[in-house]
Amino acid sequence: MSPEDRPDPDTLLQVIGEDPHQPRRGQLKIFFGACAGVGKTYAMLKEAHQRQSEGVSVAIGIVETHGRQETQALIDGLPVLARKAYQRQGRVVTEFDLDAALASGYQLLLVDELAHSNLEGSRHAKRWQDVEELLDAGIDVYTALNVQHLDSLNEVVGGIVGVRVRETVPDRIFDRAADVLLVDLPPDDLLSRLNAGKVYLADSVAHARQNFFRRGNLIALRELALRRVADRVNADVHVYRISHAIRTVWPTRELLMVCVSADSAQEALIREGARLAQQLQTPWIVLHVDTPQESGQIKAQEALVRLAASAQHAGAEFANIAGQDVAHTILAYARQRNVTKLILGNSSARSAWPWRTSLSERLARSNPEIGLLLLRMDTVQRPIRPLELEQPMAQGKALSIASIICVATTLLAEQLLSFFDLSNVIMLFLITVVFIALHLGRLAGAWASLLSVAFFDFFFVAPRYSFSVTDTQYVFTFGVMLVVTLIIGQLAAKLQAEARAARDGERRAAALTRVSRDLAGALALEQVLAVCRDTLEPLFEMQLVLVVPDQQNQLVATRHTGFVELSVAQWVFDHMEAAGNGTETLNGASALYLPLKGPMAPRGVLVVQSGAAASLSTPDGRRLLDACCFTLAQALERIHYVEIAQDTVLRMEGEKMRNTLLSAVSHDLRTPLTVIRGLAETLEQPKGLSEAERTDIAHSIRIESDELRRQVSNLLDLARMQSEGVKLHKEWHALGEIVGIAVARCAAALQPRKIVTEFATDLPLVEVDGVLLERVVTNLLDNAAKYTPATSTISLRGLCSGQSMYLLISDDGPGLPPGDPERLFETFTRGYKESSVAGVGLGLGLCRTIIAAHGGTISAKPRQPHGVIFEISLPWKAAPQMDGDELLT
């Protein structure tokens, strides 16, 4: 084996140190699946029977069949270890017996449900810890695991299915397993098994289908499982390549590497790399080669710190590798990491010295197996240049310039003739012809060829200053010179024309790309109009107007100009054909009208004040304008469907709010009405009621009426505030007075509870809307009266601290309901849903709306040992000083 074919010793030792295939440990095989029911336990039992037939001593440590008959049938023929019994709440429960498994002497044990939490009192809290102890004892283990139980994917799966599982397994257990077998089942087949009762019992199938086992959930979980197994396989490939000293890249999985220099401008390259990695859904690395020239530069090190932070923030792995040769270090690291694509900025494509090969060229030559992407990174945003396609120079002007250049060449040749032979001077005329043909075109090149031969004959061939030729050999020379100059001139002109066409094509493509990029992010008509104004008009040097249909499908111009004729635009919109100036239809119009054809329907008309614009004088310019029209139509159609989606969402939210309101009103407003009606019917009875009973009934009717009035007022106030906003009439008030008025209003409802108020005599005034703040305090007191027992104490306390005024309302009642306290302030939300207390859940929501309009906050916190504290914080500033006249007034 040659030295180049040997593995790197340090890297190989690292891999061996992390390799799970060590003789002292048992081998772990995981049967991995997207969710329950795909057949992991079934596959594990089948393979256990296969190993048993091969002579391996196999036993079942613990297997959960969940009532599946086909799985239960596979247990027969395999020895089953006894479980350990525990006493829990008067009954016996069993658990995996780790000590019995260690002493069993079996070579292979089946331990199902790796993420299972053991019963309290077990040696380990988790079953995967039991498995690790079995592996350390040299026992092989087969186990099963679902993707949602992996620690790194638990939160992702929870966001997809809406449920977070509590039992998880560290990813290191999964990564260190000797083998992982993916047990996969298409979602439709899994749903068929679920319906057939092969996953859960019949009474649980309907609930499972409505929650976890939805087709979208199963598709997402399946993709996560496939990706996680692919990551593991990629790691195995990495170990194999290192251990076998394989230098070439195996593109088993896409991996990008962005190569940067120690320059802050390279942050733009990192952003481009992040965008590409996001599009490809692949991991990526940012690499910097630390050369001796950069290691001592403070600015370079500071820039490197910023680049590392940017890379890590964008989700990349940052690597800083020392090396003398940048290209060699990049390739060595890329091959080590199995990188499939290298990304460099355009600054890397240029060498400081013209005779040195650039970094990108060296990388391209040395790594045929790795893709190389060279991104253009401009540090300065260049302005839009008008679209002027390159045109050959006017023929008369070109011929005149060619004649002047030929005369200048003749004068120069006259001076050189004293130093060089006549045969050498001929080459000067050849160079002149090539130069003229390249820059002035074919006709100018042919004209220069004729002039060059004529001037050479007249001024330099004897007899000089005459077209007669004494030596007939010069006739052949003139003929050859003319043919050569014509051929060279025509070839040079053809090359120049092709180069001009290529530059024109590149400019058209760049312009269309820029327009498409600007329109891609447009989500409103105003953004499309801004693109027309800021991008298209400077590009074509023409005034553009969009004509689009309104809600009544009538065309309206988005800009008021004097050249738009709506009748012509209507014809173009109806027939989807171009019309106006420069066309054969309605060519009397002063502007050009182009239809905007969307993929699904017409979206409008683009009106172009063409005039003498050079952009439309060529077919290429017109094709570019047509392409921009199609891009505009696509943007307008996307905006149309975005508006439809937004309207649909609003209607759905409105329908949801209406249903919620009807549900609340139908119960909570009907309850007091029913009570009032019942009490009124009682009063109608002519006999049987004493005066005291009638008084009590009237009092009850008044209380229920007040409750009904309060609920209706809250509904109306909240609707008004949401539609019109909260209109504040701020004045300077004493907080204690506002609270006193609210307590007096709620005195009847608060009986016989004890009310305690604590307001300092020197508490400063606060600028608030006294009526609305009183409504807030009233709602909070009414809430306390509803949910606290009659023996409760309700405390109200005011204080001022810093730039805030605080009002604390607390009670010693049952406290907050379970869940997030912030949920109480949502509209139509009640803390205790099963409570018999009347209400539609508007009081606290109305309180938050009023306090937020004041610029303050309101929150609920539990009070120790029981009860709740509502804290209101209002912005406070010192009251203005009043002079003596104001006080007298």
Coordinates of C-alpha atoms in Angstrom, one line a residue, residues 337-819:
R337 CA -16.0 16.0 4.9
N338 CA -17.4 14.5 1.6
V339 CA -18.5 18.0 0.3
T340 CA -20.3 17.9 -3.0
K341 CA -20.3 21.7 -3.9
L342 CA -17.8 24.5 -3.2
I343 CA -19.0 28.1 -3.2
L344 CA -16.6 31.0 -3.8
G345 CA -17.1 34.7 -4.3
N346 CA -16.0 36.4 -7.5
S347 CA -13.1 38.0 -5.7
S348 CA -11.5 34.5 -5.5
A349 CA -11.6 34.3 -9.3
R350 CA -9.1 37.1 -9.8
S351 CA -5.4 36.8 -9.1
A352 CA -3.4 39.8 -7.9
W353 CA -0.7 38.9 -10.5
P354 CA -1.6 38.3 -14.1
W355 CA 0.9 35.4 -14.5
R356 CA -0.6 33.5 -11.5
T357 CA -3.5 31.1 -11.7
S358 CA -6.6 32.2 -9.7
L359 CA -7.9 30.1 -6.8
S360 CA -11.1 29.1 -8.6
E361 CA -9.1 27.9 -11.6
R362 CA -6.8 25.8 -9.4
L363 CA -9.8 24.3 -7.6
A364 CA -11.6 23.6 -10.9
R365 CA -8.6 21.8 -12.3
S366 CA -7.8 19.7 -9.2
N367 CA -11.3 18.4 -8.2
P368 CA -13.3 16.9 -11.0
E369 CA -15.6 15.2 -8.5
I370 CA -16.7 18.4 -6.6
G371 CA -19.0 21.0 -8.1
L372 CA -17.7 24.6 -8.0
L373 CA -20.1 27.6 -7.8
L374 CA -18.7 31.0 -8.3
L375 CA -21.0 33.7 -7.0
R376 CA -20.9 37.4 -8.0
M377 CA -20.6 39.5 -4.9
D378 CA -20.9 43.2 -5.6
T379 CA -20.3 45.3 -2.5
V380 CA -21.9 48.4 -4.1
Q381 CA -25.4 48.4 -5.5
R382 CA -25.2 49.5 -9.1
P383 CA -28.0 51.7 -10.5
I384 CA -30.3 50.5 -13.2
R385 CA -28.9 51.3 -16.6
P386 CA -31.3 52.0 -19.5
L387 CA -31.7 49.1 -21.8
E388 CA -29.7 50.2 -24.9
L389 CA -28.7 47.2 -27.0
E390 CA -25.3 47.6 -28.7
Q391 CA -25.7 48.9 -32.3
P392 CA -23.0 48.9 -35.0
M393 CA -21.7 52.4 -35.7
A394 CA -23.4 54.3 -38.6
Q395 CA -21.7 53.2 -41.9
G396 CA -20.8 56.7 -43.1
K397 CA -19.2 57.5 -39.7
A398 CA -17.4 54.2 -39.6
L399 CA -15.9 54.7 -43.1
S400 CA -14.7 58.1 -42.2
I401 CA -13.0 56.9 -39.1
A402 CA -11.5 54.0 -41.0
S403 CA -10.0 56.4 -43.6
I404 CA -8.5 58.6 -40.9
I405 CA -6.9 55.6 -39.1
C406 CA -5.5 54.4 -42.5
V407 CA -3.9 57.8 -43.1
A408 CA -2.5 57.8 -39.6
T409 CA -1.0 54.3 -40.2
T410 CA 0.6 55.5 -43.4
L411 CA 2.2 58.4 -41.7
L412 CA 3.5 56.1 -38.9
A413 CA 4.8 53.7 -41.6
E414 CA 6.7 56.5 -43.2
Q415 CA 8.6 57.1 -40.0
L416 CA 9.3 53.4 -39.4
L417 CA 10.6 52.8 -43.0
S418 CA 13.9 54.3 -42.0
F419 CA 14.3 51.6 -39.3
F420 CA 12.6 48.5 -40.8
D421 CA 12.4 46.8 -44.2
L422 CA 9.4 47.3 -46.4
S423 CA 8.2 43.7 -45.7
N424 CA 7.9 44.5 -42.0
V425 CA 6.0 47.7 -42.6
I426 CA 3.3 45.6 -44.3
M427 CA 2.4 44.0 -40.9
L428 CA 1.4 47.5 -39.5
F429 CA -1.3 47.7 -42.2
L430 CA -2.5 44.2 -41.4
I431 CA -2.9 45.1 -37.7
T432 CA -4.7 48.3 -38.7
V433 CA -7.2 46.3 -40.8
V434 CA -7.9 43.9 -37.9
F435 CA -8.4 46.8 -35.4
I436 CA -10.9 48.6 -37.7
A437 CA -12.8 45.4 -38.5
L438 CA -13.2 44.5 -34.8
H439 CA -14.4 48.0 -33.8
L440 CA -16.1 49.4 -36.9
G441 CA -17.6 46.4 -38.7
R442 CA -17.2 44.4 -41.9
L443 CA -17.7 47.2 -44.4
A444 CA -15.2 49.5 -42.6
G445 CA -12.8 46.5 -42.5
A446 CA -13.1 45.9 -46.3
W447 CA -12.7 49.7 -47.0
A448 CA -9.6 49.7 -44.8
S449 CA -8.2 46.7 -46.7
L450 CA -8.6 48.6 -50.0
L451 CA -7.1 51.8 -48.6
S452 CA -4.2 50.0 -47.0
V453 CA -3.2 48.3 -50.3
A454 CA -3.7 51.6 -52.2
F455 CA -1.6 53.6 -49.7
F456 CA 1.1 51.0 -49.6
D457 CA 1.4 51.0 -53.4
F458 CA 1.3 54.8 -53.7
F459 CA 3.6 55.8 -50.9
F460 CA 6.1 52.9 -50.5
V461 CA 6.4 50.9 -53.7
A462 CA 8.7 52.3 -56.4
P463 CA 8.0 54.4 -58.3
R464 CA 6.7 56.2 -55.2
Y465 CA 3.7 58.6 -55.3
S466 CA 2.4 56.6 -58.3
F467 CA 0.1 53.6 -58.8
S468 CA 2.3 52.2 -61.5
V469 CA 4.4 49.2 -60.6
T470 CA 7.8 48.5 -62.1
D471 CA 8.3 45.1 -60.5
T472 CA 5.4 42.6 -61.4
Q473 CA 6.1 40.7 -58.2
Y474 CA 4.4 43.6 -56.3
V475 CA 1.2 42.8 -58.2
F476 CA 1.1 39.4 -56.5
T477 CA 2.0 41.0 -53.2
F478 CA -0.8 43.5 -53.5
G479 CA -3.3 40.7 -54.4
V480 CA -2.3 38.5 -51.5
M481 CA -2.3 41.5 -49.1
L482 CA -5.8 42.5 -50.2
V483 CA -7.1 39.0 -49.8
V484 CA -5.5 38.5 -46.4
T485 CA -6.7 41.8 -45.1
L486 CA -10.2 41.1 -46.4
I487 CA -10.3 37.7 -44.8
I488 CA -8.9 38.9 -41.5
G489 CA -11.2 41.9 -41.5
Q490 CA -14.3 39.8 -42.1
L491 CA -13.3 37.2 -39.4
A492 CA -12.7 40.0 -36.9
A493 CA -16.0 41.7 -37.7
K494 CA -17.8 38.4 -37.4
L495 CA -16.2 37.8 -34.0
Q496 CA -17.2 41.3 -32.9
A497 CA -20.8 40.8 -34.0
E498 CA -21.1 37.5 -32.2
A499 CA -19.6 39.1 -29.0
R500 CA -22.0 41.9 -29.3
A501 CA -24.9 39.5 -29.7
A502 CA -23.8 37.6 -26.6
R503 CA -23.5 40.8 -24.6
D504 CA -27.0 41.9 -25.7
G505 CA -28.4 38.5 -24.7
E506 CA -26.7 38.7 -21.3
R507 CA -28.1 42.2 -20.7
R508 CA -31.6 41.1 -21.6
A509 CA -31.4 38.1 -19.3
A510 CA -30.0 40.1 -16.5
A511 CA -32.7 42.8 -16.9
L512 CA -35.4 40.1 -16.9
T513 CA -33.9 38.4 -13.9
R514 CA -33.9 41.7 -12.0
V515 CA -37.5 42.4 -12.9
S516 CA -38.6 38.9 -11.9
R517 CA -36.7 39.2 -8.6
D518 CA -38.3 42.5 -7.7
L519 CA -41.8 41.2 -8.7
A520 CA -41.4 37.9 -6.9
G521 CA -41.7 39.6 -3.5
A522 CA -44.7 41.8 -4.4
L523 CA -47.8 40.9 -2.4
A524 CA -49.8 44.1 -3.1
L525 CA -50.7 46.2 -6.1
E526 CA -48.7 49.2 -4.7
Q527 CA -45.5 47.0 -4.7
V528 CA -46.1 46.1 -8.4
L529 CA -46.6 49.8 -9.2
A530 CA -43.3 50.6 -7.4
V531 CA -41.5 48.0 -9.5
C532 CA -42.9 49.6 -12.7
R533 CA -41.9 53.0 -11.6
D534 CA -38.4 52.2 -10.1
T535 CA -37.3 49.3 -12.3
L536 CA -39.1 49.1 -15.6
E537 CA -39.3 52.8 -16.5
P538 CA -35.5 53.4 -16.0
L539 CA -34.9 50.1 -17.8
F540 CA -36.8 51.0 -21.0
E541 CA -36.6 54.8 -20.6
M542 CA -40.3 55.0 -21.2
Q543 CA -43.3 56.0 -19.1
L544 CA -45.5 53.0 -18.1
V545 CA -49.0 52.9 -16.8
L546 CA -50.9 49.8 -15.4
V547 CA -54.6 49.6 -16.2
V548 CA -56.3 47.0 -14.0
P549 CA -59.9 46.0 -13.3
D550 CA -61.5 47.2 -10.1
Q551 CA -63.9 45.2 -7.9
Q552 CA -66.7 45.9 -10.4
N553 CA -64.4 44.6 -13.2
Q554 CA -64.2 48.0 -14.7
L555 CA -60.7 49.1 -16.0
V556 CA -59.1 51.9 -14.1
A557 CA -55.7 53.5 -14.7
T558 CA -53.3 53.4 -11.7
R559 CA -51.8 56.7 -12.8
H560 CA -53.4 59.8 -14.2
T561 CA -51.6 60.7 -17.4
G562 CA -52.7 62.3 -20.7
F563 CA -51.9 59.4 -23.0
V564 CA -54.0 56.6 -21.6
E565 CA -57.2 55.9 -23.5
L566 CA -59.5 53.5 -21.5
S567 CA -61.5 52.6 -24.6
V568 CA -58.3 51.2 -26.3
A569 CA -57.3 49.5 -23.1
Q570 CA -60.7 47.9 -22.8
W571 CA -60.4 46.5 -26.3
V572 CA -57.0 45.0 -25.5
F573 CA -58.3 43.6 -22.3
D574 CA -61.3 42.0 -24.0
H575 CA -59.3 40.5 -26.9
M576 CA -55.9 39.9 -25.3
E577 CA -54.1 41.3 -28.3
A578 CA -51.7 44.2 -28.5
A579 CA -53.0 47.5 -30.0
G580 CA -52.0 51.1 -30.4
N581 CA -48.9 52.8 -31.7
G582 CA -46.6 50.5 -33.7
T583 CA -49.3 47.8 -34.2
E584 CA -51.9 47.1 -37.0
T585 CA -54.8 47.6 -34.6
L586 CA -56.0 51.1 -33.4
N587 CA -52.6 52.5 -34.5
G588 CA -53.9 56.0 -34.3
A589 CA -53.4 55.8 -30.5
S590 CA -50.4 57.7 -29.1
A591 CA -49.3 54.8 -26.8
L592 CA -48.7 51.1 -27.1
Y593 CA -51.2 48.9 -25.3
L594 CA -50.0 45.4 -24.3
P595 CA -52.2 42.7 -22.6
L596 CA -51.2 41.2 -19.3
K597 CA -52.2 37.5 -19.8
G598 CA -52.2 35.6 -16.5
P599 CA -52.0 31.8 -16.4
M600 CA -55.6 31.7 -15.3
A601 CA -57.3 34.9 -16.6
P602 CA -56.5 38.4 -18.0
R603 CA -55.1 40.6 -15.3
G604 CA -54.8 44.0 -17.0
V605 CA -53.1 46.1 -19.7
L606 CA -49.7 47.8 -19.7
V607 CA -49.8 51.1 -21.5
V608 CA -46.4 52.2 -22.9
Q609 CA -45.7 55.8 -24.1
S610 CA -43.4 54.5 -26.7
G611 CA -42.7 57.6 -28.9
A612 CA -39.2 57.3 -30.3
A613 CA -37.9 54.9 -27.6
A614 CA -34.8 53.0 -28.8
S615 CA -35.8 50.0 -26.6
L616 CA -38.6 49.0 -28.9
S617 CA -36.9 49.6 -32.2
T618 CA -35.4 46.1 -32.2
P619 CA -37.1 42.7 -32.0
D620 CA -35.0 41.8 -28.9
G621 CA -36.1 44.9 -27.0
R622 CA -39.8 44.1 -27.8
R623 CA -39.3 40.5 -26.8
L624 CA -37.9 41.7 -23.4
L625 CA -40.9 43.9 -22.9
D626 CA -43.3 41.0 -23.7
A627 CA -41.4 38.9 -21.1
C628 CA -41.8 41.6 -18.5
C629 CA -45.5 41.8 -19.3
F630 CA -45.9 38.1 -18.6
T631 CA -44.0 38.5 -15.3
L632 CA -46.3 41.4 -14.4
A633 CA -49.3 39.3 -15.2
Q634 CA -48.1 36.5 -12.9
A635 CA -47.4 39.0 -10.1
L636 CA -50.9 40.5 -10.5
E637 CA -52.5 37.0 -10.5
R638 CA -50.6 36.0 -7.4
I639 CA -51.8 39.2 -5.7
H640 CA -55.4 38.4 -6.8
Y641 CA -55.3 35.0 -5.1
V642 CA -53.5 36.4 -2.0
E643 CA -56.4 38.8 -1.6
I644 CA -58.9 36.0 -2.1
A645 CA -57.1 33.9 0.6
Q646 CA -57.0 36.9 3.0
D647 CA -60.7 37.5 2.5
T648 CA -61.4 33.8 3.1
V649 CA -59.4 33.9 6.3
L650 CA -61.3 37.0 7.4
R651 CA -64.6 35.4 6.6
M652 CA -63.6 32.3 8.5
E653 CA -62.5 34.3 11.5
G654 CA -65.7 36.3 11.4
E655 CA -67.8 33.1 11.2
K656 CA -65.8 31.7 14.1
M657 CA -66.4 34.8 16.1
R658 CA -70.1 34.8 15.2
N659 CA -70.5 31.2 16.2
T660 CA -68.7 31.9 19.5
L661 CA -70.8 34.9 20.2
L662 CA -74.0 33.0 19.4
S663 CA -72.9 30.1 21.6
A664 CA -72.2 32.5 24.5
V665 CA -75.3 34.6 24.1
S666 CA -77.5 31.6 23.7
H667 CA -76.6 30.4 27.1
D668 CA -75.3 33.1 29.3
L669 CA -77.7 35.9 28.2
R670 CA -80.6 33.6 28.1
T671 CA -80.0 32.5 31.7
P672 CA -80.8 35.8 33.4
L673 CA -83.7 36.3 31.1
T674 CA -85.1 33.0 32.1
V675 CA -84.7 33.8 35.8
I676 CA -86.4 37.2 35.3
R677 CA -89.3 35.6 33.5
G678 CA -89.7 33.0 36.2
L679 CA -89.6 35.6 38.9
A680 CA -92.1 37.8 37.0
E681 CA -94.5 34.9 36.6
T682 CA -94.2 34.3 40.4
L683 CA -95.2 37.9 41.1
E684 CA -98.3 37.5 38.8
Q685 CA -99.8 35.0 41.2
P686 CA -102.6 36.8 43.0
K687 CA -102.2 35.0 46.3
G688 CA -99.6 33.1 48.4
L689 CA -96.9 35.7 48.5
S690 CA -96.1 38.0 51.4
E691 CA -94.9 41.5 51.1
A692 CA -91.4 40.4 52.2
E693 CA -91.3 37.7 49.5
R694 CA -92.4 40.1 46.9
T695 CA -89.6 42.5 48.0
D696 CA -87.0 39.7 47.7
I697 CA -88.3 38.7 44.2
A698 CA -88.1 42.3 43.1
H699 CA -84.6 42.5 44.4
S700 CA -83.6 39.3 42.6
I701 CA -85.1 40.7 39.4
R702 CA -83.1 43.9 39.8
I703 CA -79.8 41.9 40.3
E704 CA -80.4 39.7 37.3
S705 CA -81.3 42.8 35.2
D706 CA -78.1 44.5 36.3
E707 CA -76.2 41.4 35.3
L708 CA -77.9 41.3 31.9
R709 CA -77.2 45.0 31.4
R710 CA -73.6 44.6 32.3
Q711 CA -73.1 41.8 29.8
V712 CA -74.9 43.6 27.0
S713 CA -72.8 46.8 27.8
N714 CA -69.6 44.8 27.6
L715 CA -70.6 43.3 24.2
L716 CA -71.5 46.8 22.8
D717 CA -68.4 48.5 24.2
L718 CA -66.1 45.8 22.9
A719 CA -67.7 45.9 19.5
R720 CA -67.4 49.7 19.4
M721 CA -63.8 49.7 20.5
Q722 CA -62.8 47.1 18.0
S723 CA -64.5 49.0 15.1
E724 CA -63.7 52.6 16.1
G725 CA -60.8 52.2 18.5
V726 CA -60.7 53.4 22.1
K727 CA -61.4 57.1 22.4
L728 CA -59.9 58.5 25.6
H729 CA -60.9 61.6 27.4
K730 CA -58.0 62.0 29.8
E731 CA -58.1 64.1 32.9
W732 CA -56.2 64.3 36.1
H733 CA -57.9 62.0 38.7
A734 CA -57.2 60.6 42.1
L735 CA -56.9 56.8 41.8
G736 CA -58.5 56.3 45.2
E737 CA -61.7 58.2 44.1
I738 CA -62.1 56.1 40.9
V739 CA -61.7 52.9 43.0
G740 CA -64.2 54.2 45.6
I741 CA -66.9 54.9 42.9
A742 CA -66.4 51.4 41.5
V743 CA -66.6 49.8 44.9
A744 CA -69.9 51.6 45.6
R745 CA -71.4 50.5 42.3
C746 CA -70.5 46.8 43.1
A747 CA -71.5 47.0 46.8
A748 CA -74.6 44.9 46.4
A749 CA -72.8 42.2 44.4
L750 CA -69.9 42.1 46.8
Q751 CA -72.0 41.5 49.9
P752 CA -71.1 40.1 52.4
R753 CA -67.4 40.0 51.4
K754 CA -64.9 42.2 53.2
I755 CA -63.4 45.0 51.1
V756 CA -60.1 46.5 52.1
T757 CA -58.7 49.6 50.4
E758 CA -55.2 51.0 50.9
F759 CA -54.3 54.3 49.2
A760 CA -51.8 56.7 50.6
T761 CA -53.0 60.3 51.2
D762 CA -50.1 61.7 49.3
L763 CA -50.6 59.4 46.2
P764 CA -50.2 61.7 43.2
L765 CA -52.8 62.3 40.5
V766 CA -52.8 60.2 37.4
E767 CA -54.0 61.3 33.9
V768 CA -56.6 58.7 32.7
D769 CA -60.1 58.4 31.3
G770 CA -61.9 58.2 34.6
V771 CA -65.1 56.6 33.2
L772 CA -63.2 53.8 31.4
L773 CA -60.8 53.1 34.2
E774 CA -63.9 52.8 36.5
R775 CA -65.3 50.2 34.1
V776 CA -62.1 48.2 34.4
V777 CA -62.2 48.2 38.2
T778 CA -65.9 47.4 38.1
N779 CA -65.3 44.4 35.9
L780 CA -62.5 43.1 38.1
L781 CA -64.7 43.5 41.2
D782 CA -67.6 41.8 39.5
N783 CA -65.3 39.0 38.5
A784 CA -64.2 38.6 42.1
A785 CA -67.8 38.5 43.3
K786 CA -68.6 35.7 40.9
Y787 CA -65.7 33.4 41.7
T788 CA -64.9 33.9 45.4
P789 CA -66.9 32.6 48.3
A790 CA -68.9 34.9 50.5
T791 CA -66.3 34.8 53.3
S792 CA -63.5 36.2 51.1
T793 CA -61.6 39.4 51.5
I794 CA -61.0 41.6 48.5
S795 CA -58.1 44.1 48.8
L796 CA -57.4 47.1 46.6
R797 CA -54.1 48.9 46.8
G798 CA -52.6 51.8 44.9
L799 CA -48.9 52.9 44.7
C800 CA -46.6 54.9 42.5
S801 CA -43.1 53.8 41.6
G802 CA -40.8 55.4 39.1
Q803 CA -42.7 56.3 35.9
S804 CA -45.7 54.0 36.6
M805 CA -48.8 54.0 38.7
Y806 CA -49.9 50.6 40.0
L807 CA -53.3 49.3 41.1
L808 CA -53.4 45.9 42.8
I809 CA -56.7 44.0 43.2
S810 CA -56.4 40.7 45.1
D811 CA -58.6 38.2 46.7
D812 CA -58.2 35.0 48.8
G813 CA -60.5 32.9 46.7
P814 CA -59.9 29.6 44.8
G815 CA -57.2 31.2 42.6
L816 CA -56.5 31.0 38.9
P817 CA -57.8 28.2 36.7
P818 CA -55.2 25.7 35.2
G819 CA -53.3 26.9 32.1

